[in-house]
Coordinates of C-alpha atoms (C1' of nucleotides) in Angstrom, one line a residue:
Chain O
M861 CA 13.3 -3.8 0.0
L862 CA 10.3 -2.1 -1.7
N863 CA 11.0 -4.1 -4.8
V864 CA 9.4 -7.0 -3.0
L865 CA 6.0 -5.5 -3.5
D866 CA 6.7 -5.4 -7.3
V867 CA 6.7 -9.2 -7.7
F868 CA 3.0 -9.5 -6.7
S869 CA 0.6 -9.2 -9.6
E870 CA -3.0 -10.2 -10.4
A871 CA -1.6 -13.2 -12.2
E872 CA 0.6 -14.2 -9.2
P873 CA -0.8 -12.8 -6.0
V874 CA 0.8 -15.4 -3.7
W875 CA 4.6 -16.0 -3.4
T876 CA 6.8 -18.2 -1.2
V877 CA 9.9 -16.5 0.3
D878 CA 12.2 -18.8 -1.8
A879 CA 10.4 -17.9 -5.0
L880 CA 10.5 -14.2 -4.4
G881 CA 14.1 -14.4 -3.2
K882 CA 15.0 -16.1 -6.5
S883 CA 13.0 -13.6 -8.5
L884 CA 14.8 -10.7 -6.9
A885 CA 18.2 -12.3 -6.7
L886 CA 18.3 -12.3 -2.9
S887 CA 19.7 -14.9 -0.5
R888 CA 17.2 -16.9 1.5
S889 CA 18.0 -15.1 4.8
T890 CA 17.7 -11.7 3.2
A891 CA 14.4 -12.6 1.6
Y892 CA 13.1 -13.9 4.9
R893 CA 14.2 -10.7 6.7
Y894 CA 12.5 -8.5 4.1
V895 CA 9.2 -10.5 4.2
K896 CA 9.2 -10.4 8.0
E897 CA 9.7 -6.7 8.0
L898 CA 7.0 -6.1 5.4
C899 CA 4.6 -8.3 7.4
E900 CA 5.3 -6.4 10.5
A901 CA 4.5 -3.2 8.6
G902 CA 1.3 -4.8 7.3
L903 CA 2.3 -4.5 3.7
L904 CA 2.4 -8.3 3.3
A905 CA 0.5 -11.1 5.1
S906 CA 1.0 -14.8 5.5
V907 CA -1.7 -16.9 3.8
G908 CA -0.5 -20.2 5.1
D909 CA 1.6 -23.0 3.6
G910 CA 4.6 -20.7 3.3
G911 CA 2.7 -18.3 1.0
Y912 CA 2.6 -14.5 1.3
S913 CA 0.3 -11.9 -0.3
L914 CA -0.2 -8.2 -0.2
G915 CA -1.3 -7.2 3.3
P916 CA -4.2 -5.3 5.0
R917 CA -2.2 -2.1 5.6
I918 CA -2.5 -1.4 1.8
I919 CA -6.3 -1.6 2.2
E920 CA -6.1 0.7 5.2
L921 CA -3.9 3.3 3.4
D922 CA -6.1 3.2 0.3
R923 CA -9.1 4.0 2.5
Q924 CA -7.1 7.0 4.0
I925 CA -6.5 8.1 0.4
R926 CA -10.2 7.8 -0.5
Q927 CA -11.2 9.7 2.7
S928 CA -8.6 12.5 2.7
D929 CA -6.3 12.8 -0.3
P930 CA -6.5 16.4 -1.5
L931 CA -6.9 15.5 -5.2
L932 CA -9.6 13.0 -4.5
T933 CA -11.5 15.1 -2.0
A934 CA -11.4 18.0 -4.5
A935 CA -12.5 15.8 -7.3
G936 CA -15.4 14.4 -5.2
E937 CA -16.6 17.9 -4.4
V938 CA -16.2 19.3 -7.9
L939 CA -17.5 16.4 -10.0
A940 CA -20.7 15.4 -8.2
P941 CA -22.6 18.5 -9.5
L942 CA -21.3 17.9 -13.0
L943 CA -22.6 14.3 -13.3
P944 CA -26.2 15.1 -14.3
R945 CA -24.9 16.9 -17.4
C946 CA -22.9 13.8 -18.5
G947 CA -25.7 11.4 -19.4
E948 CA -24.3 7.9 -19.3
G949 CA -20.7 9.2 -19.5
I950 CA -18.1 8.5 -16.9
L951 CA -16.0 11.1 -15.2
F952 CA -12.7 9.9 -13.9
I953 CA -9.3 11.2 -12.7
C954 CA -5.9 9.7 -13.7
A955 CA -2.6 10.4 -12.1
P956 CA 0.9 9.6 -13.3
R957 CA 2.6 6.6 -11.7
G958 CA 6.2 5.9 -12.8
D959 CA 6.2 5.3 -16.5
S960 CA 2.5 4.7 -16.7
V961 CA -0.8 6.3 -15.6
L962 CA -3.3 5.1 -13.1
S963 CA -7.0 5.8 -12.7
V964 CA -7.4 7.1 -9.2
F965 CA -11.0 8.3 -9.0
L966 CA -14.3 7.6 -10.6
A967 CA -17.3 9.8 -10.0
E968 CA -20.2 7.7 -8.9
N969 CA -22.7 7.5 -11.6
P970 CA -25.4 4.8 -11.5
N971 CA -26.3 5.5 -15.1
R972 CA -22.8 5.0 -16.3
L973 CA -22.0 2.9 -19.3
D974 CA -20.2 -0.4 -18.6
I975 CA -16.6 0.0 -19.6
S976 CA -13.3 -1.1 -18.1
Y977 CA -12.2 1.8 -16.0
S978 CA -11.8 0.9 -12.4
R979 CA -9.9 2.6 -9.7
G980 CA -6.3 1.5 -9.5
R981 CA -6.2 0.2 -13.1
P982 CA -2.9 1.1 -14.8
M983 CA -2.8 2.4 -18.4
P984 CA -0.1 3.0 -20.9
L985 CA 1.4 6.5 -20.8
F986 CA 1.5 7.0 -24.6
R987 CA -2.1 6.0 -25.6
G988 CA -5.4 7.5 -24.7
S989 CA -6.3 11.1 -24.1
A990 CA -6.3 10.7 -20.3
S991 CA -2.6 9.6 -20.4
V992 CA -1.3 11.8 -23.3
I993 CA -2.7 15.0 -21.8
I994 CA -0.6 14.2 -18.6
L995 CA 2.4 13.2 -20.7
A996 CA 2.3 16.5 -22.6
H997 CA 2.5 18.6 -19.4
L998 CA 5.4 16.7 -17.8
P999 CA 8.5 18.8 -17.3
E1000 CA 11.0 18.9 -20.2
G1001 CA 13.6 16.8 -18.4
R1002 CA 11.2 14.1 -17.5
L1003 CA 9.8 14.1 -21.1
R1004 CA 13.3 13.8 -22.5
R1005 CA 14.0 10.8 -20.2
L1006 CA 10.7 9.1 -21.1
Y1007 CA 11.5 9.6 -24.8
R1008 CA 14.9 8.1 -24.4
D1009 CA 13.6 5.1 -22.6
H1010 CA 10.4 4.6 -24.7
R1011 CA 11.2 5.9 -28.1
D1012 CA 9.6 2.8 -29.8
A1013 CA 6.3 3.2 -27.8
V1014 CA 6.2 6.9 -28.7
A1015 CA 6.6 6.1 -32.4
A1016 CA 4.1 3.3 -32.3
A1017 CA 1.5 5.7 -30.7
G1018 CA 2.1 8.2 -33.5
L1019 CA 3.4 10.8 -31.2
G1020 CA 6.6 11.4 -33.1
G1021 CA 9.4 9.6 -34.9
D1022 CA 12.2 11.6 -33.3
W1023 CA 12.7 13.9 -30.3
P1024 CA 12.0 17.2 -32.1
S1025 CA 8.7 16.0 -33.5
F1026 CA 7.7 14.4 -30.2
R1027 CA 8.4 17.6 -28.4
T1028 CA 6.5 19.6 -30.9
A1029 CA 3.5 17.3 -30.7
M1030 CA 3.6 17.7 -26.9
R1031 CA 3.8 21.5 -27.2
D1032 CA 0.8 21.5 -29.5
I1033 CA -1.3 19.5 -27.1
R1034 CA -0.3 21.8 -24.2
A1035 CA -1.5 24.8 -26.3
K1036 CA -5.1 23.5 -26.3
P1037 CA -7.4 23.4 -23.3
Y1038 CA -8.3 19.7 -23.8
L1039 CA -7.5 16.5 -25.8
T1040 CA -10.0 14.1 -27.4
G1041 CA -9.6 10.7 -28.7
R1042 CA -10.9 7.1 -28.6
A1043 CA -10.6 5.3 -25.4
Q1044 CA -7.8 2.8 -25.4
L1045 CA -9.2 0.1 -23.1
D1046 CA -12.7 -0.2 -24.7
A1047 CA -14.0 -0.2 -28.2
G1048 CA -16.7 2.3 -29.2
V1049 CA -15.8 4.8 -26.4
F1050 CA -14.8 8.4 -26.9
A1051 CA -12.9 10.5 -24.4
I1052 CA -12.3 14.1 -23.6
S1053 CA -9.5 15.0 -21.2
A1054 CA -8.2 18.1 -19.5
P1055 CA -5.2 18.6 -17.2
V1056 CA -5.3 19.2 -13.4
F1057 CA -2.3 21.1 -11.9
D1058 CA -0.9 21.4 -8.4
V1059 CA -0.3 24.8 -6.7
D1060 CA 3.2 25.0 -8.2
G1061 CA 1.8 24.6 -11.7
N1062 CA 3.0 21.0 -12.1
I1063 CA 0.8 18.4 -13.7
L1064 CA -0.9 16.4 -11.0
A1065 CA -3.6 14.5 -12.9
S1066 CA -6.1 14.5 -15.7
L1067 CA -9.9 14.7 -15.7
T1068 CA -11.6 12.6 -18.4
L1069 CA -15.2 12.2 -19.6
A1070 CA -15.7 8.9 -21.4
M1071 CA -18.9 8.4 -23.4
P1072 CA -20.3 6.2 -26.2
E1073 CA -18.7 7.1 -29.5
H1074 CA -22.0 7.4 -31.3
R1075 CA -23.0 10.3 -29.0
A1076 CA -19.8 12.2 -29.8
D1077 CA -21.0 14.1 -32.9
S1078 CA -19.3 17.4 -33.4
E1079 CA -22.2 19.5 -32.1
A1080 CA -22.4 17.6 -28.8
I1081 CA -18.7 17.7 -28.0
Q1082 CA -18.1 21.3 -27.4
P1083 CA -20.4 21.8 -24.4
L1084 CA -19.0 18.6 -22.9
A1085 CA -15.4 19.7 -23.5
D1086 CA -16.2 22.9 -21.8
L1087 CA -17.6 21.0 -18.8
V1088 CA -14.4 18.9 -18.6
V1089 CA -12.1 21.9 -18.8
E1090 CA -14.1 23.8 -16.2
G1091 CA -14.2 20.7 -13.9
A1092 CA -10.4 20.3 -14.2
R1093 CA -9.9 24.0 -13.6
R1094 CA -12.1 24.0 -10.5
I1095 CA -10.3 20.9 -9.1
T1096 CA -7.0 22.7 -9.6
A1097 CA -8.4 25.7 -7.8
T1098 CA -9.8 23.6 -4.9
I1099 CA -6.4 22.0 -4.4
G1100 CA -4.8 25.5 -4.5
A1101 CA -7.2 26.7 -1.8
Q1102 CA -6.3 23.6 0.4
V1103 CA -2.6 24.4 0.0
H1104 CA -3.1 28.1 1.0
A1105 CA -5.1 26.9 4.0
R1106 CA -2.2 24.6 5.0
S1107 CA 0.4 27.4 4.5
A1108 CA -1.7 29.7 6.7
L1109 CA -1.7 27.0 9.5
R1110 CA 2.0 26.5 9.1
V1111 CA 2.8 30.2 9.4
E1112 CA 0.9 30.2 12.6
G1113 CA 2.9 27.3 13.9
I1114 CA 0.0 24.9 14.1
Chain K
M1320 CA 11.8 3.9 6.4
L1321 CA 8.3 2.3 6.3
N1322 CA 7.4 4.3 9.4
V1323 CA 7.2 7.3 7.1
L1324 CA 3.8 6.0 5.9
D1325 CA 2.6 5.9 9.5
V1326 CA 2.6 9.7 9.9
F1327 CA -0.1 10.1 7.3
S1328 CA -3.7 10.0 8.6
E1329 CA -7.1 11.1 7.6
A1330 CA -6.6 14.1 9.9
E1331 CA -3.2 14.9 8.4
P1332 CA -3.0 13.7 4.8
V1333 CA -0.3 16.1 3.7
W1334 CA 3.2 16.5 5.2
T1335 CA 6.3 18.5 4.4
V1336 CA 9.6 16.8 4.6
D1337 CA 10.7 18.9 7.5
A1338 CA 7.5 18.2 9.5
L1339 CA 7.7 14.4 9.0
G1340 CA 11.4 14.4 9.7
K1341 CA 10.7 16.2 13.0
S1342 CA 7.9 13.8 13.8
L1343 CA 10.1 10.8 13.2
A1344 CA 13.3 12.2 14.7
L1345 CA 15.2 12.2 11.4
S1346 CA 17.7 14.6 10.0
R1347 CA 16.6 16.7 7.0
S1348 CA 18.8 14.9 4.6
T1349 CA 17.6 11.5 5.8
A1350 CA 14.0 12.6 5.6
Y1351 CA 14.5 13.9 2.1
R1352 CA 16.2 10.7 1.0
Y1353 CA 13.3 8.5 2.4
V1354 CA 10.6 10.7 0.8
K1355 CA 12.5 10.6 -2.5
E1356 CA 12.7 6.8 -2.4
L1357 CA 9.1 6.4 -1.4
C1358 CA 8.0 8.7 -4.2
E1359 CA 10.1 6.7 -6.7
A1360 CA 8.3 3.6 -5.4
G1361 CA 5.0 5.4 -5.9
L1362 CA 4.0 5.1 -2.2
L1363 CA 4.2 8.9 -1.8
A1364 CA 3.5 11.7 -4.2
S1365 CA 4.3 15.4 -4.3
V1366 CA 1.2 17.6 -4.1
G1367 CA 3.1 20.9 -4.6
D1368 CA 4.3 23.6 -2.3
G1369 CA 6.7 21.1 -0.5
G1370 CA 3.8 18.8 0.5
Y1371 CA 3.6 15.1 0.1
S1372 CA 0.7 12.6 0.4
L1373 CA 0.1 8.9 0.0
G1374 CA 0.8 7.9 -3.6
P1375 CA -0.9 6.1 -6.5
R1376 CA 1.0 2.9 -6.0
I1377 CA -1.2 2.2 -3.0
I1378 CA -4.3 2.6 -5.1
E1379 CA -2.8 0.2 -7.7
L1380 CA -1.8 -2.4 -5.0
D1381 CA -5.3 -2.2 -3.5
R1382 CA -6.8 -2.9 -6.8
Q1383 CA -4.5 -6.0 -7.1
I1384 CA -5.8 -7.1 -3.8
R1385 CA -9.4 -6.6 -4.7
Q1386 CA -8.8 -8.5 -8.0
S1387 CA -6.8 -11.4 -6.8
D1388 CA -6.2 -11.8 -3.1
P1389 CA -7.1 -15.4 -2.2
L1390 CA -9.2 -14.4 0.8
L1391 CA -11.1 -11.7 -1.1
T1392 CA -11.7 -13.8 -4.2
A1393 CA -12.9 -16.7 -2.0
A1394 CA -15.1 -14.3 -0.1
G1395 CA -16.6 -12.9 -3.2
E1396 CA -17.4 -16.3 -4.6
V1397 CA -18.9 -17.7 -1.4
L1398 CA -20.9 -14.7 -0.1
A1399 CA -22.7 -13.6 -3.2
P1400 CA -25.2 -16.5 -3.1
L1401 CA -25.7 -16.0 0.6
L1402 CA -26.8 -12.4 0.4
P1403 CA -30.5 -13.0 -0.5
R1404 CA -30.9 -14.7 2.8
C1405 CA -29.6 -11.7 4.8
G1406 CA -32.4 -9.2 4.3
E1407 CA -30.9 -5.8 4.9
G1408 CA -28.0 -7.2 6.8
I1409 CA -24.3 -6.7 5.8
L1410 CA -21.8 -9.4 5.3
F1411 CA -18.2 -8.4 5.7
I1412 CA -14.7 -9.8 6.3
C1413 CA -12.2 -8.5 8.8
A1414 CA -8.5 -9.3 9.1
P1415 CA -6.0 -8.7 11.8
R1416 CA -3.6 -5.9 11.2
G1417 CA -1.0 -5.3 13.9
D1418 CA -2.8 -4.7 17.2
S1419 CA -6.1 -3.9 15.6
V1420 CA -8.5 -5.4 13.0
L1421 CA -9.5 -4.1 9.6
S1422 CA -12.5 -4.5 7.5
V1423 CA -11.2 -5.9 4.2
F1424 CA -14.3 -6.9 2.3
L1425 CA -17.9 -6.1 2.1
A1426 CA -20.4 -8.1 0.1
E1427 CA -22.2 -5.8 -2.3
N1428 CA -25.8 -5.5 -1.1
P1429 CA -28.0 -2.7 -2.5
N1430 CA -30.6 -3.3 0.2
R1431 CA -28.0 -3.0 3.0
L1432 CA -28.7 -0.9 6.1
D1433 CA -26.7 2.3 6.4
I1434 CA -23.9 1.7 8.9
S1435 CA -20.3 2.7 9.3
Y1436 CA -18.5 -0.3 7.9
S1437 CA -16.4 0.5 5.0
R1438 CA -13.4 -1.3 3.5
G1439 CA -10.2 -0.4 5.1
R1440 CA -11.7 1.0 8.3
P1441 CA -9.7 -0.1 11.4
M1442 CA -11.5 -1.4 14.5
P1443 CA -10.3 -2.1 18.0
L1444 CA -9.1 -5.6 18.6
F1445 CA -10.9 -6.1 22.0
R1446 CA -14.4 -4.9 21.1
G1447 CA -17.0 -6.2 18.7
S1448 CA -17.6 -9.8 17.7
A1449 CA -15.8 -9.4 14.4
S1450 CA -12.6 -8.5 16.3
V1451 CA -12.9 -10.7 19.4
I1452 CA -13.5 -13.9 17.4
I1453 CA -10.1 -13.2 15.7
L1454 CA -8.5 -12.4 19.0
A1455 CA -9.7 -15.7 20.5
H1456 CA -8.1 -17.7 17.8
L1457 CA -4.7 -16.1 17.8
P1458 CA -1.8 -18.3 18.8
E1459 CA -1.0 -18.5 22.5
G1460 CA 2.3 -16.6 22.3
R1461 CA 0.7 -13.7 20.3
L1462 CA -2.3 -13.6 22.8
R1463 CA 0.1 -13.4 25.7
R1464 CA 2.0 -10.5 24.1
L1465 CA -1.3 -8.7 23.4
Y1466 CA -2.4 -9.2 27.0
R1467 CA 0.9 -7.9 28.3
D1468 CA 0.7 -4.8 26.1
H1469 CA -3.0 -4.1 26.4
R1470 CA -4.1 -5.4 29.7
D1471 CA -6.1 -2.3 30.5
A1472 CA -8.1 -2.5 27.2
V1473 CA -8.7 -6.2 27.9
A1474 CA -10.1 -5.4 31.3
A1475 CA -12.2 -2.4 30.0
A1476 CA -13.7 -4.7 27.4
G1477 CA -14.8 -7.2 30.1
L1478 CA -12.6 -9.9 28.7
G1479 CA -10.8 -10.7 31.9
G1480 CA -9.0 -9.0 34.8
D1481 CA -5.9 -11.1 34.7
W1482 CA -4.2 -13.5 32.3
P1483 CA -5.8 -16.7 33.4
S1484 CA -9.3 -15.4 33.2
F1485 CA -8.6 -13.7 29.8
R1486 CA -7.1 -17.0 28.5
T1487 CA -10.2 -18.9 29.8
A1488 CA -12.6 -16.4 28.1
M1489 CA -10.7 -16.8 24.8
R1490 CA -10.8 -20.6 25.2
D1491 CA -14.6 -20.5 25.8
I1492 CA -15.1 -18.4 22.7
R1493 CA -13.0 -20.8 20.6
A1494 CA -15.2 -23.7 21.8
K1495 CA -18.2 -22.2 20.1
P1496 CA -18.8 -22.0 16.3
Y1497 CA -19.7 -18.3 16.4
L1498 CA -19.8 -15.2 18.5
T1499 CA -22.6 -12.6 18.8
G1500 CA -22.7 -9.2 20.1
R1501 CA -23.7 -5.5 19.6
A1502 CA -21.7 -3.8 16.9
Q1503 CA -19.2 -1.4 18.3
L1504 CA -19.2 1.3 15.6
D1505 CA -23.0 1.9 15.3
A1506 CA -25.9 1.9 17.7
G1507 CA -28.7 -0.5 17.3
V1508 CA -26.8 -3.0 15.3
F1509 CA -26.3 -6.7 16.1
A1510 CA -23.6 -8.9 14.8
I1511 CA -22.8 -12.5 14.3
S1512 CA -19.2 -13.5 13.6
A1513 CA -17.4 -16.8 12.7
P1514 CA -13.7 -17.4 12.1
V1515 CA -11.9 -18.0 8.8
F1516 CA -8.7 -20.1 8.8
D1517 CA -5.8 -20.6 6.5
V1518 CA -4.7 -24.0 5.3
D1519 CA -2.3 -24.4 8.3
G1520 CA -5.3 -23.8 10.6
N1521 CA -4.2 -20.3 11.6
I1522 CA -6.8 -17.6 12.0
L1523 CA -6.9 -15.5 8.8
A1524 CA -10.0 -13.4 9.2
S1525 CA -13.6 -13.3 10.5
L1526 CA -16.9 -13.3 8.6
T1527 CA -19.6 -11.1 10.2
L1528 CA -23.3 -10.5 9.5
A1529 CA -24.5 -7.2 10.9
M1530 CA -28.2 -6.5 11.1
P1531 CA -30.6 -4.2 12.9
E1532 CA -30.9 -5.2 16.5
H1533 CA -34.7 -5.2 16.5
R1534 CA -34.6 -8.1 14.0
A1535 CA -32.3 -10.2 16.2
D1536 CA -34.9 -12.0 18.3
S1537 CA -33.8 -15.4 19.4
E1538 CA -35.8 -17.4 16.8
A1539 CA -34.3 -15.4 13.9
I1540 CA -30.7 -15.7 15.0
Q1541 CA -30.0 -19.4 14.7
P1542 CA -30.6 -19.8 11.0
L1543 CA -28.5 -16.6 10.4
A1544 CA -25.7 -17.9 12.7
D1545 CA -25.7 -21.2 10.7
L1546 CA -25.4 -19.2 7.5
V1547 CA -22.4 -17.2 8.9
V1548 CA -20.7 -20.4 10.2
E1549 CA -21.3 -22.2 6.9
G1550 CA -20.1 -19.2 4.9
A1551 CA -16.9 -18.9 6.9
R1552 CA -16.3 -22.7 6.6
R1553 CA -16.7 -22.5 2.8
I1554 CA -14.3 -19.5 2.6
T1555 CA -11.7 -21.5 4.5
A1556 CA -12.3 -24.5 2.2
T1557 CA -12.0 -22.4 -0.9
I1558 CA -8.7 -20.9 0.3
G1559 CA -7.5 -24.4 1.1
A1560 CA -8.4 -25.5 -2.4
Q1561 CA -6.4 -22.6 -3.8
V1562 CA -3.4 -23.5 -1.7
H1563 CA -3.5 -27.2 -2.9
A1564 CA -3.7 -26.0 -6.5
R1565 CA -0.6 -23.8 -5.9
S1566 CA 1.3 -26.7 -4.3
A1567 CA 0.5 -29.0 -7.2
L1568 CA 1.9 -26.3 -9.6
R1569 CA 5.0 -26.0 -7.4
V1570 CA 5.7 -29.7 -7.3
E1571 CA 5.5 -29.7 -11.1
G1572 CA 8.1 -26.9 -11.2
I1573 CA 5.7 -24.4 -12.8
Chain U
dG700 C1' 8.5 -42.9 18.1
dC701 C1' 11.7 -41.7 14.7
dA702 C1' 13.2 -39.8 10.4
dT703 C1' 12.5 -36.5 7.0
dT704 C1' 11.0 -32.3 5.2
dC705 C1' 9.6 -27.6 5.2
dA706 C1' 9.1 -23.0 7.1
dA707 C1' 11.3 -19.8 9.7
dT708 C1' 14.8 -17.9 12.9
dC709 C1' 19.4 -17.1 14.4
dC710 C1' 24.5 -16.4 14.1
dC711 C1' 28.3 -13.7 12.8
dA712 C1' 32.4 -12.6 9.7
dT713 C1' 32.6 -9.6 6.2
dA714 C1' 30.9 -6.2 3.1
dT715 C1' 28.2 -2.4 2.2
dT716 C1' 25.3 1.3 3.0
dA717 C1' 23.1 4.9 5.9
dT718 C1' 23.5 9.0 8.4
dG719 C1' 23.5 13.9 9.2
dG720 C1' 25.6 18.4 9.2
dG721 C1' 26.4 21.5 6.1
dA722 C1' 27.3 23.1 1.3
dT723 C1' 25.2 23.8 -3.0
dT724 C1' 21.6 24.2 -6.5
dT725 C1' 17.3 25.7 -8.4
dA726 C1' 13.2 28.2 -8.6
dT727 C1' 10.2 31.6 -6.9
dA728 C1' 8.7 35.8 -4.7
dG729 C1' 9.3 40.5 -3.3
Chain V
dC1216 C1' 19.0 41.7 -7.1
dT1217 C1' 18.2 39.6 -2.7
dA1218 C1' 16.0 36.5 0.2
dT1219 C1' 13.7 32.3 1.0
dA1220 C1' 12.1 27.7 0.4
dA1221 C1' 12.5 23.2 -1.6
dA1222 C1' 15.5 19.9 -2.9
dT1223 C1' 20.0 17.7 -4.0
dC1224 C1' 24.7 16.7 -3.2
dC1225 C1' 29.0 15.7 -0.5
dC1226 C1' 31.6 12.9 2.5
dA1227 C1' 33.7 11.6 7.2
dT1228 C1' 32.0 8.7 10.2
dA1229 C1' 28.8 5.4 12.1
dA1230 C1' 25.9 1.8 11.6
dT1231 C1' 23.6 -1.9 9.4
dA1232 C1' 22.9 -5.4 5.8
dT1233 C1' 24.2 -9.5 3.7
dG1234 C1' 24.4 -14.4 3.0
dG1235 C1' 26.0 -19.0 4.0
dG1236 C1' 25.1 -22.1 7.0
dA1237 C1' 23.5 -23.7 11.6
dT1238 C1' 19.6 -24.3 14.3
dT1239 C1' 14.8 -24.6 15.8
dG1240 C1' 10.0 -25.9 15.6
dA1241 C1' 6.2 -28.1 13.6
dA1242 C1' 4.1 -31.3 10.6
dT1243 C1' 4.0 -35.5 7.9
dG1244 C1' 4.9 -40.3 6.8
dC1245 C1' 6.4 -44.7 8.0

DNA sequence: GCATTCAATCCCATATTATGGGATTTATAG
DNA sequence: CTATAAATCCCATAATATGGGATTGAATGC
């Protein structure tokens, strides 16, 4: 039933029940039942004339995430003091989402340069330092499945022509504290990314600083790379502290 | 299975599978199955140490709503030109969501006064002009069910001590083009609200202008009320035009 | 006022899946 | 090596979903 949400896109934000039933190979009564149930949950809403769109519950849940998600609250806390050292650069957090990566947090910076990042925007998994640093730290099994399913995209991104070389490329990236590269969504933008982990040591997200390419001369990069690595490390630590706080509450039966 | 999303709140953003299974009266294997499925859909995500939180798909869907939802795109178009006439007031849109109302859009206004409205914030259905104007325009059957389920809240809000007087109060509100009142979430704030309808004439949302109470003398209100009513009317018309555009495409088989 | 159309709900015979209690697996910590 | 926690798997049994069509309600056009 959750596939219903997948038919909605920026290009097609409004669907009739018949159209989405046809798209998902469902009978009319099943499609009506699913839409009714998703409307009751607030995930869809009627817009009149038999049309439905994504519903207000999504906006409400997104606000809950902004207000209280552990990763985002840690990021807000950690990144605000780092902004003054970033000039017109942008600090943002990306998280894995299925076979792609999503920007989930942007540090507020009134001086920021005007590029395409916005919260919620999906990005390819195999391009861009924000994505590839996450890819590199995925568990071996997940990496293998991604290679199997996307071997052409891996090759096109120059990450390896077969599994052994892809795997080696990923290992080499993991060996370094950060990854640099040109931003994929905008011309003339340079990015530095570092990984953020959960308390179990699994990759949770990446922290990236994006800045104009002309400012990225080799002398300027190192202090900024150190800032990104330190920021990612402190976000990881803040999340870890939250988890330990929750465990302590759990042990006490609260 | 969608009830799983309901256990998450700002107060408790992270849940273990056992805790949410207990909260929802589910067995451990059923709870694990639901969480696994919601993680695969991206609606939940693991945060390590057996904890789960709301997932990145919500952020992605919310961005789709911001970018392309008919109500929000119409609101953005219509409200931007009206802002200069609002001084430090805030223009925002609320939509019904179950038995409450949600702020779904705020017009960007750098001069705005600092009050509590933020996108995604739920509000009571029976208090505040933004909510009550929506309530008044709900279909009779829905109004009757809300009265049955919330008769105490209706009485406490001064909207009527029994069904006939509640119904009359709602009819009287419908007869006027707008509703005014003190904002419920902040002290010293005054609000003017008008209804937004879909193409079938059903209530879709409300448009509200919130401003400092001391600026709301009787001479200043009328032009601002006219602005709000006109803004709501034009949002309704813009949505209607979108629907007609979609119908035309549909007739052509596109 | 009637006929037509569209959106939405209801019905139910039949097919399919969900449930949960427990077993098992995997990883981590002591 | 043992214990624990998180997570997956198994399957007998119970419960629900499906879809094709009937029906309802509202709106539109003549």
